[in-house]
Amino acid sequence: MSLTAVQTSVSESQLKLVGVNGKAKTEVAEEYNGSYRFAPIEEAQVTRAMIKRYFNTMYERAISDVVIVGAGSAGLSCAYSLASQRPELKVTIIEANVAPGGGAWLGGQLMTPMTISSAKLVSHTKTKAPFVVVKHAALFTSTLLSRVLSLPNVVLMNATTVEDLITTTDFQGQQRVAGVVTNWTLVALNHDTQSCMDPATITAPVIVTATGHDGPMGAFSAKRLVSMGFTKQLGNMRGLDMNRSEPAIVNGTREVVPGLVMAGMELAEHDGSNRMGPTFGGMIGSGIKASCPAAHEALR
Ligand code: AHZ
């Protein structure tokens, strides 16, 4: 019997151990050993299936109820809390990286276990442990991502960068943030090498910014608030102190300027609070807390 490359990795005796979709085990073994077929498909169908949905989504979400910038642990926690409790809100997440999740795929120093510190209330009533350990950070992040993406009112546009903020003057004459300026990340990274490549926009009554601490992309909105004159100067993140950092971030989560709620480690750069390091309770708490002012603004 001639076997394809795929089939050579599965022995006939292995195949006989399983049954698929109610088929007899011997029938499955036969299919995988030469007669397995897919339904016929045209290449254009595949391309059109993607294009139509992607651009329909862009068209529809050009006006959103809430935009969340950054799909790290804080942004995703905010998205889950907000979109699951308020299914009527169109929540659009913009993530610069191809892979959403930010720094939450690992614990610290490229190690896999993730610690999540307990809120004091919980440790007093239920357990004395100051934190729980998730066996692999990817388990936390993939579970959260899958829950967020399963919500019908959530859209995630990854490989897309927020390049700027949109502002407007409200009916009281006050300046507020009213949307984001977006571009595909590969375009945004090439503004220095190509002539003007204009962006697109998404307007929304409220933006949640959770772009993390300073780095190649981080603290985007905090820095832009300074150059736009909304904020005088950055506080700049201080040295690592887990005991000070987590409460500072959760307690400091707020609408920093009208229309812009800030969450996660971006707040450390904005307010000048401490670095947190590899513990994630503060990020989850901050994301959940950010969903309250975001819902309030979106539903006004
Ligand atoms: O790619 C960024 C990351 O996934 C994304 N992002 C940044 N700028 C963006 C922009 N447009 C779109 N202009 C942008 N996306 O934002 C995400 C931030 O995730 P993160 O995990 O870096 O931040 P977080 O605040 O959710 O969690 C931080 C967790 C900590 S604490 C810490 C330390 O103390 O050293 N380090 C990390 C990673």
Coordinates of C-alpha atoms and ligand atoms in Angstrom, one line a residue, residues 69-75 94-97 99-104 160-163 210-213 217-220 237 240 263-266 275-280 283, ligand 1:
V69 CA -6.4 49.5 22.7
G70 CA -4.1 46.6 23.5
A71 CA -5.0 43.0 24.0
G72 CA -2.8 42.2 27.0
S73 CA -4.0 40.9 30.3
A74 CA -5.6 44.2 31.3
G75 CA -7.2 44.9 27.9
I94 CA -7.2 46.9 18.5
E95 CA -4.0 45.0 19.0
A96 CA -0.7 45.9 17.3
N97 CA 0.9 42.5 17.4
A99 CA -0.5 37.5 18.5
P100 CA -2.8 39.0 21.1
G101 CA -2.0 38.5 24.8
G102 CA 0.8 41.1 25.4
G103 CA 3.1 40.0 28.2
A104 CA 0.8 37.3 29.5
T160 CA -3.4 46.7 13.6
T161 CA -1.9 49.7 15.4
V162 CA -3.5 52.7 17.0
E163 CA -1.4 55.5 15.5
A210 CA -4.2 49.4 27.9
T211 CA -1.0 49.5 25.9
G212 CA 1.4 48.4 28.7
H213 CA 4.5 50.0 30.1
M217 CA 5.0 50.0 21.4
G218 CA 4.0 50.6 25.0
A219 CA 2.4 53.5 26.9
F220 CA 1.2 54.8 23.6
M237 CA 7.2 54.1 35.9
L240 CA 9.7 47.2 40.9
A263 CA -5.9 50.4 32.5
G264 CA -2.9 48.1 33.3
M265 CA 0.8 49.1 33.3
E266 CA 0.2 52.1 31.0
R275 CA 6.7 48.4 38.3
M276 CA 4.9 45.2 39.0
G277 CA 6.9 42.4 37.5
P278 CA 5.5 38.9 36.9
T279 CA 2.3 38.9 38.8
F280 CA -1.0 39.5 37.1
M283 CA -3.8 43.6 35.6
Ligands
AHZ1 O1 1.2 44.9 21.5 C1 0.8 45.6 22.7 C2 0.4 44.5 23.8 O2 -0.2 43.4 23.3 C3 -0.4 46.4 22.6 N1 -0.2 47.8 22.1 C4 0.8 48.6 22.5 N2 0.7 49.8 21.8 C5 -0.3 49.6 20.9 C6 -0.9 50.4 19.9 N3 -1.9 50.0 19.2 C7 -2.4 48.7 19.4 N4 -0.5 51.7 19.7 C8 -0.9 48.3 21.1 N5 -1.9 47.9 20.4 O3 -0.9 46.5 23.9 C9 -0.6 45.3 24.6 C10 -0.2 45.6 26.0 O4 -0.2 44.4 26.8 P1 0.8 44.3 28.0 O5 0.7 42.9 28.5 O6 2.2 44.8 27.7 O7 0.2 45.3 29.1 P2 -0.8 45.1 30.3 O8 -0.9 46.4 31.0 O9 -2.1 44.4 29.9 O10 0.0 44.0 31.2 C11 1.2 44.3 31.7 C12 1.8 43.1 32.4 C13 3.2 43.4 32.8 S1 3.7 44.0 34.3 C14 5.3 44.0 33.8 C15 6.4 44.6 34.6 O11 6.2 45.1 35.6 O12 7.6 44.4 34.1 N6 5.5 43.6 32.5 C16 4.3 43.2 32.0 C17 4.2 42.6 30.6

